[in-house]
Every structure is written in structure tokens, then in C-alpha cells.
């Protein structure tokens, strides 16, 4: 299967969306961490870690592709692994104590 290069507007839109995802994910992680520090609740700690991994995965995928020149499939795999780990922590946080 042959893949074409994306039009410039798609690349720009992707950069904007990924940046907003990292900013919003960082804010959610920050607020979850503040709640964890205040309560020392294990579930909030797991939730914080989960959101941090999801956010980090999104950032790493974009950086790997744009800056390091990594093949896009590898970037998507990296992101997927971080999101999977993050969702696992979020699920564990919802199970409670």
C-alpha cells in the first residue's frame, strides 16, 4: 500500500491538535496531582500517573516523528504503548481500594 504525504494544512492541524492535547493533558495531570498531594489517596495517585502516561505518549509520538524523523508507524506504536499503560493505570484507579 502506498501512502501519500499529507497536505500542509493537515500537518499544521495535527501539530495544533497534538499541542492542545499535551497542554490539556498536562493541566489534568497537574490538577490530579494536586488532589493526590492533598489527600494522599492511592486512587488519585494512579489516576495522576495514568493521565501523565497518556499525555507523555501523545507528546513523544509527535516529537519522535517531527524532530527525530522516526517512521510514523513507530511513532504511533510508541503513543499506543503509552496510552495503553496510562489507561491501565486509570482503570486501576477506578477499581478503588
Short mmCIF file of N, CA, C and O in Angstrom, two decimals:
data_model
loop_
_atom_site.label_atom_id
_atom_site.label_comp_id
_atom_site.label_asym_id
_atom_site.label_seq_id
_atom_site.Cartn_x
_atom_site.Cartn_y
_atom_site.Cartn_z
N UNK A 1 0.84 -1.17 0.00
CA UNK A 1 0.00 0.00 0.00
C UNK A 1 0.89 1.24 0.00
O UNK A 1 1.82 1.34 0.78
N UNK A 2 0.61 2.18 -0.85
CA UNK A 2 1.39 3.40 -0.97
C UNK A 2 0.71 4.51 -0.17
O UNK A 2 -0.50 4.70 -0.26
N UNK A 3 1.48 5.22 0.65
CA UNK A 3 0.95 6.33 1.43
C UNK A 3 1.45 7.63 0.86
O UNK A 3 2.65 7.78 0.59
N UNK A 4 0.56 8.56 0.67
CA UNK A 4 0.95 9.87 0.18
C UNK A 4 1.31 10.77 1.36
O UNK A 4 0.86 10.56 2.47
N UNK A 5 2.10 11.79 1.06
CA UNK A 5 2.41 12.79 2.07
C UNK A 5 1.16 13.63 2.30
O UNK A 5 0.47 14.00 1.37
N UNK A 6 0.90 13.92 3.56
CA UNK A 6 -0.29 14.69 3.91
C UNK A 6 -0.15 16.13 3.42
O UNK A 6 0.96 16.68 3.40
N UNK A 7 -1.27 16.76 3.05
CA UNK A 7 -1.21 18.18 2.69
C UNK A 7 -0.72 19.01 3.87
O UNK A 7 -0.86 18.61 5.03
N UNK A 8 -0.19 20.17 3.58
CA UNK A 8 0.37 21.03 4.62
C UNK A 8 -0.65 21.39 5.69
O UNK A 8 -0.34 21.42 6.88
N UNK A 9 -1.90 21.64 5.29
CA UNK A 9 -2.91 22.03 6.28
C UNK A 9 -3.19 20.91 7.27
O UNK A 9 -3.48 21.17 8.44
N UNK A 10 -3.07 19.67 6.82
CA UNK A 10 -3.28 18.53 7.73
C UNK A 10 -2.13 18.46 8.73
O UNK A 10 -2.36 18.23 9.93
N UNK A 11 -0.93 18.67 8.28
CA UNK A 11 0.23 18.66 9.16
C UNK A 11 0.12 19.76 10.21
O UNK A 11 0.36 19.53 11.40
N UNK A 12 -0.27 20.95 9.78
CA UNK A 12 -0.43 22.07 10.72
C UNK A 12 -1.54 21.77 11.72
O UNK A 12 -1.39 21.99 12.92
N UNK A 13 -2.66 21.26 11.23
CA UNK A 13 -3.78 20.92 12.12
C UNK A 13 -3.36 19.86 13.13
O UNK A 13 -3.72 19.94 14.31
N UNK A 14 -2.60 18.88 12.69
CA UNK A 14 -2.13 17.83 13.58
C UNK A 14 -1.22 18.39 14.68
O UNK A 14 -1.34 18.02 15.85
N UNK A 15 -0.34 19.30 14.31
CA UNK A 15 0.55 19.93 15.29
C UNK A 15 -0.26 20.73 16.31
O UNK A 15 -0.01 20.65 17.52
N UNK A 16 -1.25 21.47 15.83
CA UNK A 16 -2.09 22.26 16.73
C UNK A 16 -2.86 21.35 17.68
O UNK A 16 -2.90 21.57 18.90
N UNK A 17 -3.48 20.30 17.14
CA UNK A 17 -4.27 19.39 17.97
C UNK A 17 -3.39 18.67 18.99
O UNK A 17 -3.74 18.56 20.17
N UNK A 18 -2.24 18.18 18.56
CA UNK A 18 -1.33 17.48 19.48
C UNK A 18 -0.85 18.43 20.58
O UNK A 18 -0.75 18.04 21.75
N UNK A 19 -0.55 19.68 20.22
CA UNK A 19 -0.12 20.66 21.21
C UNK A 19 -1.22 20.91 22.24
O UNK A 19 -0.96 20.93 23.45
N UNK A 20 -2.45 21.08 21.77
CA UNK A 20 -3.57 21.29 22.68
C UNK A 20 -3.81 20.07 23.56
O UNK A 20 -4.15 20.20 24.75
N UNK A 21 -3.62 18.87 22.99
CA UNK A 21 -3.76 17.64 23.79
C UNK A 21 -2.73 17.61 24.92
O UNK A 21 -3.06 17.24 26.05
N UNK A 22 -1.51 17.99 24.62
CA UNK A 22 -0.45 17.98 25.63
C UNK A 22 -0.73 19.05 26.70
O UNK A 22 -0.57 18.79 27.90
N UNK A 23 -1.17 20.22 26.28
CA UNK A 23 -1.48 21.29 27.24
C UNK A 23 -2.63 20.87 28.15
O UNK A 23 -2.54 20.97 29.38
N UNK A 24 -3.73 20.39 27.58
CA UNK A 24 -4.88 19.97 28.37
C UNK A 24 -4.55 18.75 29.23
O UNK A 24 -4.91 18.68 30.40
N UNK A 25 -3.84 17.78 28.66
CA UNK A 25 -3.43 16.61 29.42
C UNK A 25 -2.51 16.99 30.58
O UNK A 25 -2.62 16.43 31.67
N UNK A 26 -1.63 17.94 30.33
CA UNK A 26 -0.75 18.42 31.40
C UNK A 26 -1.54 19.10 32.51
O UNK A 26 -1.24 18.91 33.70
N UNK A 27 -2.54 19.88 32.13
CA UNK A 27 -3.38 20.54 33.13
C UNK A 27 -4.15 19.52 33.96
O UNK A 27 -4.21 19.62 35.19
N UNK A 28 -4.73 18.53 33.30
CA UNK A 28 -5.47 17.48 34.02
C UNK A 28 -4.53 16.72 34.96
O UNK A 28 -4.88 16.44 36.11
N UNK A 29 -3.34 16.41 34.47
CA UNK A 29 -2.36 15.71 35.31
C UNK A 29 -1.98 16.56 36.51
O UNK A 29 -1.90 16.06 37.64
N UNK A 30 -1.78 17.85 36.30
CA UNK A 30 -1.42 18.76 37.39
C UNK A 30 -2.51 18.80 38.44
O UNK A 30 -2.24 18.70 39.65
N UNK A 31 -3.78 18.96 38.02
CA UNK A 31 -4.88 19.02 38.98
C UNK A 31 -5.06 17.69 39.72
O UNK A 31 -5.36 17.67 40.92
N UNK A 32 -4.88 16.59 39.01
CA UNK A 32 -4.99 15.29 39.66
C UNK A 32 -3.85 15.12 40.68
O UNK A 32 -4.07 14.60 41.78
N UNK A 33 -2.66 15.59 40.34
CA UNK A 33 -1.53 15.50 41.26
C UNK A 33 -1.77 16.36 42.51
O UNK A 33 -1.47 15.93 43.63
N UNK A 34 -2.30 17.56 42.31
CA UNK A 34 -2.61 18.41 43.46
C UNK A 34 -3.62 17.73 44.38
O UNK A 34 -3.48 17.77 45.61
N UNK A 35 -4.65 17.10 43.79
CA UNK A 35 -5.63 16.38 44.60
C UNK A 35 -4.98 15.21 45.33
O UNK A 35 -5.28 14.96 46.50
N UNK A 36 -4.07 14.52 44.65
CA UNK A 36 -3.36 13.40 45.29
C UNK A 36 -2.52 13.90 46.46
O UNK A 36 -2.52 13.29 47.54
N UNK A 37 -1.79 14.99 46.26
CA UNK A 37 -0.95 15.51 47.34
C UNK A 37 -1.77 15.95 48.55
O UNK A 37 -1.36 15.79 49.68
N UNK A 38 -2.95 16.49 48.27
CA UNK A 38 -3.81 16.96 49.35
C UNK A 38 -4.40 15.79 50.14
O UNK A 38 -4.48 15.83 51.35
N UNK A 39 -4.78 14.71 49.44
CA UNK A 39 -5.49 13.61 50.09
C UNK A 39 -4.63 12.38 50.36
O UNK A 39 -4.99 11.55 51.18
N UNK A 40 -3.55 12.23 49.60
CA UNK A 40 -2.70 11.03 49.66
C UNK A 40 -3.49 9.76 49.35
O UNK A 40 -3.17 8.67 49.83
N UNK A 41 -4.52 9.91 48.54
CA UNK A 41 -5.37 8.79 48.13
C UNK A 41 -4.68 8.02 47.01
O UNK A 41 -4.32 8.59 45.98
N UNK A 42 -4.51 6.71 47.19
CA UNK A 42 -3.81 5.88 46.20
C UNK A 42 -4.49 5.94 44.83
O UNK A 42 -3.81 5.97 43.80
N UNK A 43 -5.81 5.95 44.81
CA UNK A 43 -6.54 6.01 43.54
C UNK A 43 -6.22 7.28 42.76
O UNK A 43 -6.06 7.26 41.55
N UNK A 44 -6.11 8.40 43.47
CA UNK A 44 -5.75 9.65 42.80
C UNK A 44 -4.31 9.62 42.30
O UNK A 44 -3.99 10.21 41.27
N UNK A 45 -3.45 8.92 43.01
CA UNK A 45 -2.06 8.75 42.54
C UNK A 45 -2.01 7.95 41.25
O UNK A 45 -1.29 8.30 40.31
N UNK A 46 -2.79 6.87 41.19
CA UNK A 46 -2.84 6.07 39.96
C UNK A 46 -3.46 6.86 38.82
O UNK A 46 -3.01 6.78 37.67
N UNK A 47 -4.50 7.63 39.12
CA UNK A 47 -5.14 8.46 38.11
C UNK A 47 -4.16 9.48 37.55
O UNK A 47 -4.07 9.67 36.34
N UNK A 48 -3.38 10.09 38.45
CA UNK A 48 -2.37 11.06 38.02
C UNK A 48 -1.35 10.39 37.09
O UNK A 48 -1.02 10.93 36.03
N UNK A 49 -0.86 9.24 37.49
CA UNK A 49 0.11 8.52 36.65
C UNK A 49 -0.48 8.13 35.30
O UNK A 49 0.21 8.22 34.28
N UNK A 50 -1.74 7.72 35.30
CA UNK A 50 -2.39 7.35 34.05
C UNK A 50 -2.49 8.51 33.08
O UNK A 50 -2.15 8.39 31.90
N UNK A 51 -2.96 9.64 33.59
CA UNK A 51 -3.06 10.82 32.71
C UNK A 51 -1.68 11.30 32.26
O UNK A 51 -1.51 11.75 31.12
N UNK A 52 -0.70 11.18 33.14
CA UNK A 52 0.66 11.57 32.76
C UNK A 52 1.19 10.70 31.61
O UNK A 52 1.79 11.21 30.66
N UNK A 53 0.94 9.39 31.68
CA UNK A 53 1.41 8.50 30.62
C UNK A 53 0.69 8.75 29.29
O UNK A 53 1.33 8.74 28.23
N UNK A 54 -0.61 8.98 29.35
CA UNK A 54 -1.36 9.27 28.12
C UNK A 54 -0.83 10.56 27.48
O UNK A 54 -0.59 10.63 26.27
N UNK A 55 -0.62 11.58 28.31
CA UNK A 55 -0.11 12.86 27.81
C UNK A 55 1.30 12.72 27.26
O UNK A 55 1.62 13.23 26.18
N UNK A 56 2.14 12.01 27.99
CA UNK A 56 3.52 11.81 27.55
C UNK A 56 3.58 11.04 26.24
O UNK A 56 4.36 11.37 25.35
N UNK A 57 2.73 10.04 26.11
CA UNK A 57 2.69 9.26 24.86
C UNK A 57 2.33 10.12 23.67
O UNK A 57 2.93 10.00 22.60
N UNK A 58 1.38 11.00 23.85
CA UNK A 58 0.98 11.89 22.77
C UNK A 58 2.12 12.82 22.38
O UNK A 58 2.39 13.04 21.19
N UNK A 59 2.80 13.35 23.38
CA UNK A 59 3.92 14.25 23.11
C UNK A 59 5.08 13.51 22.44
O UNK A 59 5.66 14.00 21.47
N UNK A 60 5.41 12.33 22.94
CA UNK A 60 6.55 11.58 22.39
C UNK A 60 6.32 11.15 20.94
O UNK A 60 7.25 11.17 20.14
N UNK A 61 5.09 10.78 20.62
CA UNK A 61 4.80 10.36 19.25
C UNK A 61 5.05 11.50 18.27
O UNK A 61 5.70 11.32 17.23
N UNK A 62 4.57 12.68 18.62
CA UNK A 62 4.78 13.84 17.75
C UNK A 62 6.23 14.23 17.66
O UNK A 62 6.75 14.52 16.57
N UNK A 63 6.92 14.24 18.79
CA UNK A 63 8.33 14.61 18.80
C UNK A 63 9.18 13.61 18.03
O UNK A 63 10.09 13.99 17.30
N UNK A 64 8.88 12.34 18.22
CA UNK A 64 9.66 11.30 17.53
C UNK A 64 9.53 11.45 16.02
O UNK A 64 10.52 11.33 15.29
N UNK A 65 8.33 11.74 15.56
CA UNK A 65 8.11 11.85 14.12
C UNK A 65 8.67 13.16 13.57
O UNK A 65 9.42 13.17 12.59
N UNK A 66 8.33 14.27 14.19
CA UNK A 66 8.69 15.59 13.66
C UNK A 66 10.17 15.93 13.86
O UNK A 66 10.80 16.48 12.97
N UNK A 67 10.71 15.63 15.02
CA UNK A 67 12.07 16.08 15.33
C UNK A 67 13.11 15.00 15.06
O UNK A 67 14.16 15.26 14.48
N UNK A 68 12.81 13.77 15.47
CA UNK A 68 13.79 12.70 15.30
C UNK A 68 13.70 11.99 13.95
O UNK A 68 14.55 11.19 13.61
N UNK A 69 12.61 12.26 13.22
CA UNK A 69 12.46 11.65 11.91
C UNK A 69 12.14 10.17 11.95
O UNK A 69 12.43 9.43 11.01
N UNK A 70 11.55 9.72 13.05
CA UNK A 70 11.18 8.31 13.20
C UNK A 70 10.02 8.00 12.26
O UNK A 70 9.15 8.83 12.02
N UNK A 71 10.00 6.80 11.73
CA UNK A 71 8.92 6.35 10.86
C UNK A 71 7.59 6.53 11.59
O UNK A 71 7.47 6.23 12.77
N UNK A 72 6.57 7.02 10.92
CA UNK A 72 5.30 7.35 11.56
C UNK A 72 4.66 6.15 12.24
O UNK A 72 4.05 6.27 13.30
N UNK A 73 4.82 4.97 11.67
CA UNK A 73 4.26 3.77 12.30
C UNK A 73 4.88 3.51 13.66
O UNK A 73 4.19 3.11 14.60
N UNK A 74 6.17 3.77 13.80
CA UNK A 74 6.83 3.60 15.09
C UNK A 74 6.34 4.65 16.08
O UNK A 74 6.14 4.36 17.26
N UNK A 75 6.13 5.87 15.59
CA UNK A 75 5.60 6.92 16.45
C UNK A 75 4.21 6.57 16.98
O UNK A 75 3.91 6.76 18.16
N UNK A 76 3.38 6.02 16.12
CA UNK A 76 2.04 5.60 16.53
C UNK A 76 2.12 4.44 17.52
O UNK A 76 1.36 4.38 18.49
N UNK A 77 3.06 3.53 17.31
CA UNK A 77 3.25 2.42 18.24
C UNK A 77 3.69 2.93 19.62
O UNK A 77 3.17 2.49 20.65
N UNK A 78 4.63 3.85 19.64
CA UNK A 78 5.09 4.45 20.90
C UNK A 78 3.91 5.09 21.64
O UNK A 78 3.70 4.85 22.83
N UNK A 79 3.13 5.87 20.91
CA UNK A 79 1.97 6.52 21.51
C UNK A 79 0.99 5.48 22.04
O UNK A 79 0.48 5.60 23.16
N UNK A 80 0.73 4.44 21.26
CA UNK A 80 -0.20 3.40 21.66
C UNK A 80 0.22 2.69 22.93
O UNK A 80 -0.60 2.40 23.80
N UNK A 81 1.52 2.42 23.06
CA UNK A 81 2.03 1.75 24.26
C UNK A 81 1.85 2.62 25.51
O UNK A 81 1.46 2.14 26.57
N UNK A 82 2.14 3.92 25.37
CA UNK A 82 1.96 4.82 26.50
C UNK A 82 0.48 4.99 26.85
O UNK A 82 0.12 5.02 28.03
N UNK A 83 -0.37 5.11 25.84
CA UNK A 83 -1.81 5.23 26.10
C UNK A 83 -2.34 3.96 26.76
O UNK A 83 -3.13 4.03 27.71
N UNK A 84 -1.90 2.81 26.29
CA UNK A 84 -2.32 1.54 26.90
C UNK A 84 -1.92 1.48 28.37
O UNK A 84 -2.71 1.12 29.24
N UNK A 85 -0.67 1.84 28.66
CA UNK A 85 -0.21 1.84 30.05
C UNK A 85 -0.98 2.86 30.88
O UNK A 85 -1.37 2.58 32.02
N UNK A 86 -1.22 4.03 30.31
CA UNK A 86 -1.97 5.07 31.02
C UNK A 86 -3.39 4.65 31.31
O UNK A 86 -3.90 4.84 32.42
N UNK A 87 -4.06 4.07 30.32
CA UNK A 87 -5.43 3.60 30.53
C UNK A 87 -5.47 2.49 31.56
O UNK A 87 -6.44 2.37 32.32
N UNK A 88 -4.43 1.66 31.60
CA UNK A 88 -4.38 0.60 32.61
C UNK A 88 -4.33 1.19 34.02
O UNK A 88 -5.02 0.72 34.92
N UNK A 89 -3.54 2.25 34.19
CA UNK A 89 -3.47 2.91 35.50
C UNK A 89 -4.80 3.60 35.83
O UNK A 89 -5.26 3.56 36.98
N UNK A 90 -5.41 4.23 34.84
CA UNK A 90 -6.69 4.89 35.07
C UNK A 90 -7.74 3.86 35.47
O UNK A 90 -8.52 4.08 36.41
N UNK A 91 -7.76 2.72 34.80
CA UNK A 91 -8.70 1.67 35.15
C UNK A 91 -8.45 1.17 36.57
O UNK A 91 -9.39 0.97 37.34
N UNK A 92 -7.17 1.00 36.93
CA UNK A 92 -6.84 0.55 38.28
C UNK A 92 -7.29 1.58 39.31
O UNK A 92 -7.74 1.22 40.40
N UNK A 93 -7.18 2.87 38.95
CA UNK A 93 -7.60 3.91 39.89
C UNK A 93 -9.11 3.87 40.12
O UNK A 93 -9.59 4.21 41.21
N UNK A 94 -9.85 3.45 39.13
CA UNK A 94 -11.31 3.40 39.25
C UNK A 94 -11.79 2.19 40.04
O UNK A 94 -12.93 2.17 40.52
N UNK A 95 -10.93 1.19 40.17
CA UNK A 95 -11.31 -0.01 40.94
C UNK A 95 -11.37 0.30 42.43
O UNK A 95 -11.99 -0.44 43.19
N UNK A 96 -10.71 1.37 42.84
CA UNK A 96 -10.76 1.75 44.25
C UNK A 96 -9.80 0.96 45.09
O UNK A 96 -8.91 0.28 44.59
N UNK A 97 -10.03 1.06 46.37
CA UNK A 97 -9.09 0.42 47.31
C UNK A 97 -9.63 -0.84 47.87
O UNK A 97 -10.69 -1.16 48.04
#
